[in-house]
Coordinates of C-alpha atoms in Angstrom, one line a residue:
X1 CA 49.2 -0.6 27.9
X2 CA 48.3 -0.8 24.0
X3 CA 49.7 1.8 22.2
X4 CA 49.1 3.2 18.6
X5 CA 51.4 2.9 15.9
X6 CA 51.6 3.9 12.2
X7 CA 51.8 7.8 13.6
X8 CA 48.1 7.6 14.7
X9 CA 47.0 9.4 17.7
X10 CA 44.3 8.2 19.5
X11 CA 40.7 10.4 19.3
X12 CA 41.0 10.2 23.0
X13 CA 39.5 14.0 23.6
X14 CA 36.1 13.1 22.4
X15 CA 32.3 13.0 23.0
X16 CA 33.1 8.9 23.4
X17 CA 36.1 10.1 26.1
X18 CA 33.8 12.3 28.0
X19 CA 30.9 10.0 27.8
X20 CA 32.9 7.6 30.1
X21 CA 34.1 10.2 32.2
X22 CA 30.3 11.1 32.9
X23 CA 29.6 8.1 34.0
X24 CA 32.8 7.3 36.4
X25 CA 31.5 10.6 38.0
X26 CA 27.9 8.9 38.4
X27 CA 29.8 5.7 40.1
X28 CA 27.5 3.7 37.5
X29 CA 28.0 1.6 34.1
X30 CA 26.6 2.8 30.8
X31 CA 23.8 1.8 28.4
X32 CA 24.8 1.4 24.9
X33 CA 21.9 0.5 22.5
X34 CA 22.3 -0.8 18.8
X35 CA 19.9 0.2 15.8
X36 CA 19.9 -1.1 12.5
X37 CA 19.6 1.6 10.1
X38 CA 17.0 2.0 8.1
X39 CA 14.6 -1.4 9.8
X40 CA 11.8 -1.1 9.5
X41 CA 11.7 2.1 6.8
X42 CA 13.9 5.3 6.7
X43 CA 11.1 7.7 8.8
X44 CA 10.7 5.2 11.5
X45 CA 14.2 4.0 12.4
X46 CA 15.0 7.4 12.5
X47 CA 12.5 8.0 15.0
X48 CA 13.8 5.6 17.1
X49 CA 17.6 6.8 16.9
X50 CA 16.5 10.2 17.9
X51 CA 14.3 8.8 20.5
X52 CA 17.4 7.1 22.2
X53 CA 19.0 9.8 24.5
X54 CA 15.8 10.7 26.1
X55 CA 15.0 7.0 27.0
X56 CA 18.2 6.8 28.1
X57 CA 20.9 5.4 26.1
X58 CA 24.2 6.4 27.0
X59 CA 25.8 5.5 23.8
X60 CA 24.6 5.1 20.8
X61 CA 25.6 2.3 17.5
X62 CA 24.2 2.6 14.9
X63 CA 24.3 -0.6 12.1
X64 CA 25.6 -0.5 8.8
X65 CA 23.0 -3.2 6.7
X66 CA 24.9 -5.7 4.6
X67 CA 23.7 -8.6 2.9
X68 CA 26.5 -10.5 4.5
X69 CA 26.7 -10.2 8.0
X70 CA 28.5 -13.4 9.0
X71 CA 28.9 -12.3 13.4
X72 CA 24.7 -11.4 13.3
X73 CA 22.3 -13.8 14.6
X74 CA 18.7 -14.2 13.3
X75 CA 17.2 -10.8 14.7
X76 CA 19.8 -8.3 13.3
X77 CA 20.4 -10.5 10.1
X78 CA 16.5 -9.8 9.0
X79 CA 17.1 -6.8 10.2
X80 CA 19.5 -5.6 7.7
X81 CA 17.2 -7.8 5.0
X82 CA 14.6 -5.3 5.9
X83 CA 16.2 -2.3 5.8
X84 CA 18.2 -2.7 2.6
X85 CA 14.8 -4.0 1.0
X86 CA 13.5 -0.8 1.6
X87 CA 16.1 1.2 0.1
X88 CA 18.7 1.8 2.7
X89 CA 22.1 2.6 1.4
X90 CA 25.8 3.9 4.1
X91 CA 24.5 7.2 2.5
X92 CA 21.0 7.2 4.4
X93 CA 22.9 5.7 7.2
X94 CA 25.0 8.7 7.8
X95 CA 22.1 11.2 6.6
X96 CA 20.3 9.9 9.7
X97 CA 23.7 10.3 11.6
X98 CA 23.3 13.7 11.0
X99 CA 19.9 14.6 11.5
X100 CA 20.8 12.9 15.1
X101 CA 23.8 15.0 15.8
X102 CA 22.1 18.3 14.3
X103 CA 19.6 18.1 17.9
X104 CA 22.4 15.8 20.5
X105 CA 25.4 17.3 20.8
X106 CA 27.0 15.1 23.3
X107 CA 25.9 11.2 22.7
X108 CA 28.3 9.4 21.3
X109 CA 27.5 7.7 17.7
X110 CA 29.3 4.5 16.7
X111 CA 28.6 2.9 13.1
X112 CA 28.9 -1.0 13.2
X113 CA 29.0 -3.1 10.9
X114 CA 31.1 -4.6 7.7
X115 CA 34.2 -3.5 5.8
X116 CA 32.7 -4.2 2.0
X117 CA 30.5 -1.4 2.1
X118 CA 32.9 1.3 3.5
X119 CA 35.2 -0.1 1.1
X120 CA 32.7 0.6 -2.0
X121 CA 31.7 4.2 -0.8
X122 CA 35.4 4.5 -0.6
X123 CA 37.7 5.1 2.8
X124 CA 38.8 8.8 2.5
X125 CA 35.2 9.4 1.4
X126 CA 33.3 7.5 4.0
X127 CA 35.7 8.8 6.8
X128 CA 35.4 12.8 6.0
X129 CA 31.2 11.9 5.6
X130 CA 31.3 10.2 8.4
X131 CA 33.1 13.0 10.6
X132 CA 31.0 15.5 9.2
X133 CA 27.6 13.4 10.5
X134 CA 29.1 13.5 14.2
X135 CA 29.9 9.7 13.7
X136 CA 32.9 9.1 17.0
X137 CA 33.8 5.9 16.6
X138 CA 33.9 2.6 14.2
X139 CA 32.9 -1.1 15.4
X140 CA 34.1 -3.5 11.9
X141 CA 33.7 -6.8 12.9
X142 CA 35.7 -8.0 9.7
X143 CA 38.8 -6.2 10.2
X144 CA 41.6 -7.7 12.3
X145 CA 44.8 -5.9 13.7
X146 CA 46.6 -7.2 11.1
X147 CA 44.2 -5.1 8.1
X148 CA 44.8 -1.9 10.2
X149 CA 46.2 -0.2 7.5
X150 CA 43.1 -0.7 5.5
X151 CA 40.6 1.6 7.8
X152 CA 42.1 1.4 11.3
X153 CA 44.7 3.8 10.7
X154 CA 43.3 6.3 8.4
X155 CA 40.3 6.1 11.0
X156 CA 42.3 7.4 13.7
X157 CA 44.0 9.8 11.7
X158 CA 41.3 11.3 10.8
X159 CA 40.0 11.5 14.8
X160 CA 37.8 8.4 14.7
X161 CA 38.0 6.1 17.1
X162 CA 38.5 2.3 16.0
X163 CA 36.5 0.0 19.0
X164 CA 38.2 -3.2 18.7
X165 CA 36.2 -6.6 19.6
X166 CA 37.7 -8.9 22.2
X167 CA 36.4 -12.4 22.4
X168 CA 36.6 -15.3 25.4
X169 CA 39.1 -17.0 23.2
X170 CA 41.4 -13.7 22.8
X171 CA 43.9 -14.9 25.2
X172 CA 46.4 -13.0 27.1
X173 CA 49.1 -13.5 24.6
X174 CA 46.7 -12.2 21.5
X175 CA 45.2 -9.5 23.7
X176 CA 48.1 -6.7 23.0
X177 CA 47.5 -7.0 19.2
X178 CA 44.0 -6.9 19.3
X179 CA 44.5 -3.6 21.7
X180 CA 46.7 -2.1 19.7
X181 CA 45.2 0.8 17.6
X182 CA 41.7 0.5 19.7
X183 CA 40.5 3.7 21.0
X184 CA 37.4 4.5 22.4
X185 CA 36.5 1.2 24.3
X186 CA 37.1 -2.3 24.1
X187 CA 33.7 -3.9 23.3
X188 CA 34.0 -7.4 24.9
X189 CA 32.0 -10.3 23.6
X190 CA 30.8 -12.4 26.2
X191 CA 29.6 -15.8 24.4
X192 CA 31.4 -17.6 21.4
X193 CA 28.8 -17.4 18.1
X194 CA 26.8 -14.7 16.5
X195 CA 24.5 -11.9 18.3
X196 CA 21.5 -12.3 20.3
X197 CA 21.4 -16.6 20.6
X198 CA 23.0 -17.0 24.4
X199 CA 22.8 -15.2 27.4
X200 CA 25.4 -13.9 28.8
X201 CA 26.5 -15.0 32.4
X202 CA 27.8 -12.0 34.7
X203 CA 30.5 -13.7 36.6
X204 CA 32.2 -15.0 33.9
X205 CA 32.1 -11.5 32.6
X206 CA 33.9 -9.8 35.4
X207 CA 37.2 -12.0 35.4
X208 CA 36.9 -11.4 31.7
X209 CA 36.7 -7.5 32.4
X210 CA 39.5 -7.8 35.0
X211 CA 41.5 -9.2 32.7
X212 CA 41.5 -6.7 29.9
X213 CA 41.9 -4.3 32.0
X214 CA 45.1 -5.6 32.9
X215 CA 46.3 -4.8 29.5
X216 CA 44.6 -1.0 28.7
X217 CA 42.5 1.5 30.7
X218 CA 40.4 1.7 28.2
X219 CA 36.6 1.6 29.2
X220 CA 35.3 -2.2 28.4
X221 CA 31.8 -2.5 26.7
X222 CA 29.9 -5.8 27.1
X223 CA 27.5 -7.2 24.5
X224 CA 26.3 -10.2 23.1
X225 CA 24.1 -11.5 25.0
X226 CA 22.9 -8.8 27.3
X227 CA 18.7 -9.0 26.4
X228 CA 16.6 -7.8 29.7
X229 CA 17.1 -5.0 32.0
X230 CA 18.2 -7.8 34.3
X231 CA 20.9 -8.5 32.4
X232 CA 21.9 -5.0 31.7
X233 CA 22.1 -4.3 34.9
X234 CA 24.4 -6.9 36.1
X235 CA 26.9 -6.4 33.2
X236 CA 26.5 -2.8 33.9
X237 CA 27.8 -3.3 37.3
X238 CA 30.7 -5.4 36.1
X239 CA 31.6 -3.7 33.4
X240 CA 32.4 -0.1 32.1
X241 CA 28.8 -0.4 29.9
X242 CA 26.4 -3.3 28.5
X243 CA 25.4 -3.2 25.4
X244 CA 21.6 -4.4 23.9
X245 CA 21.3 -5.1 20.2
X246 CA 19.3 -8.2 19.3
X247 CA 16.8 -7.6 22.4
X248 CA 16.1 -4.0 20.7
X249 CA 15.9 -4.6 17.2
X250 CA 13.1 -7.8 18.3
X251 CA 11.1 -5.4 19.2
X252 CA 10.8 -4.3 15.5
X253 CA 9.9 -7.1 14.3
X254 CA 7.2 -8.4 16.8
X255 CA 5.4 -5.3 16.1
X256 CA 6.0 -5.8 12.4
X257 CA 4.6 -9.4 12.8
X258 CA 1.8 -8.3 15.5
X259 CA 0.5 -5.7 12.8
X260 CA 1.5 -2.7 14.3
X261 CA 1.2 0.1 12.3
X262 CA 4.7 1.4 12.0
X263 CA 4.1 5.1 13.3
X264 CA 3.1 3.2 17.0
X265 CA 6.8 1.2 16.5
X266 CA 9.2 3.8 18.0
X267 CA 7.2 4.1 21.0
X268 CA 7.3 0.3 21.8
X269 CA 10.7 -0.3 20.8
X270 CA 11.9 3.6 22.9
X271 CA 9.5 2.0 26.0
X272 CA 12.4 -0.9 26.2
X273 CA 15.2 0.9 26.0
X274 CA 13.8 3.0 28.5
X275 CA 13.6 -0.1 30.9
X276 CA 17.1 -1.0 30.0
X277 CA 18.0 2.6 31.0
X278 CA 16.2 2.0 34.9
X279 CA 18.3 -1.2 35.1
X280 CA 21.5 -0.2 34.6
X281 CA 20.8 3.3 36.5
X282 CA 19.2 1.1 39.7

């Protein structure tokens, strides 16, 4: 089983930790939905992340826009665009952490995104914000094993878990490094490229679960590809949780380009999620 190093207990005790727990007890897999901050303004993204418990998301990630984001497909790419065009900055990102956490005690929150801006806000900084907006764990797609030093460790030092991405080429002889450190949940990429351009394929998911969880008993997380509550529901039944990103946020912008006003967007965009909820609950 992967272990941690560098004198860097896991954050195993947490709302992530008991999340999991909840569910096993249910004999069902989670939802875990993805929001880009800030898309399409500040008031209405929020309204959507506060929205997302009661429609029925099980966890919760929340992106981090960056101008750069090199694993993002189309949808979450003008995504970010949008959001950081209309002034969103890690600061807002964590405000609306907080406001979150200040009326949900118990769902998990996960910023994901890039190292560069974390690294400009400054680690020891961003970390002690980030604990104080409720924030449980850390998804940086830029950061392998080998930069642990860099966030990783001082992450879990601080009693924040570091999810670690696992990839259909991550063979079994790469598979202990990349576990090494993660806490929380492995979140499992099903298909090779960026977000939101395949569709995922639930068989070839389950030997891909299996395998992992060979190696850790950490909970596995499956995204990349998941888009209808079809979907959801078979990776949920495979897996320890599928996760929806570039479905969600494409709701945004189809109302954006349908001329929605923005105050009806959170009720569209909750309405989906709520679906995805019934799938992976049926």
């Amino acid at each position: 089983m992967a272990e941690s190093v560098g004198a860097a207990p896991y954050p195993d005790s947490g709302r992530i930790a008991a999340r999991f727990a909840k569910l096993k007890a249910e004999g069902r897999g989670g939802l875990v939905t993805y929001v880009s901050a800030g898309d399409p303004d500040y008031d209405t993204s929020l309204e959507i992340l506060k929205g997302l418990p009661g429609a029925g998301a099980d966890l919760i990630e929340l992106g981090m826009p960056f101008t750069d984001p090199m694993a993002d497909g189309p949808a979450i790419q003008a995504a970010g665009l949008r959001a950081l065009e209309g002034g969103q900055t890690l600061k807002k990102t964590l405000a609306m952490a907080r406001a979150v956490r200040e009326q949900d005690a118990d769902v998990p929150l996960i910023l994901m995104g890039y190292y560069n801006p974390i690294y400009c806000y400054g680690v020891d900084a961003f970390l002690e914000d980030a604990k104080a907006a409720g924030i449980d764990g850390l998804i940086i797609v830029d950061l392998p094993p080998e930069e642990d030093e860099e966030l990783c460790i001082p992450a879990l030092r601080a009693g924040v878990n570091f999810i670690r991405l696992a990839t259909p080429t991550t063979d079994d002889h790469r598979l202990p490094t990349v576990l090494n450190n993660t806490s929380g949940f492995v979140y499992y990429v099903s298909i090779l490229g960026i977000t939101g351009t395949k569709t995922v394929e639930a068989d070839a998911v389950r030997e891909a679960v299996e395998r992992i969880k060979r190696h850790t008993d950490l909970p596995v997380a499956v995204g990349f590809g998941v888009k209808t509550p079809e979907s959801a529901k078979a990776i949920s039944k495979v897996a320890d949780a599928a996760v929806v990103g570039s479905a969600i946020v494409e709701r945004v912008k189809s109302a954006l380009d349908e001329g929605v006003e923005k105050s009806a967007i959170p009720a569209r965009v909750l309405e989906f999620v709520a679906s995805l909820a019934q799938g992976v609950r049926s």
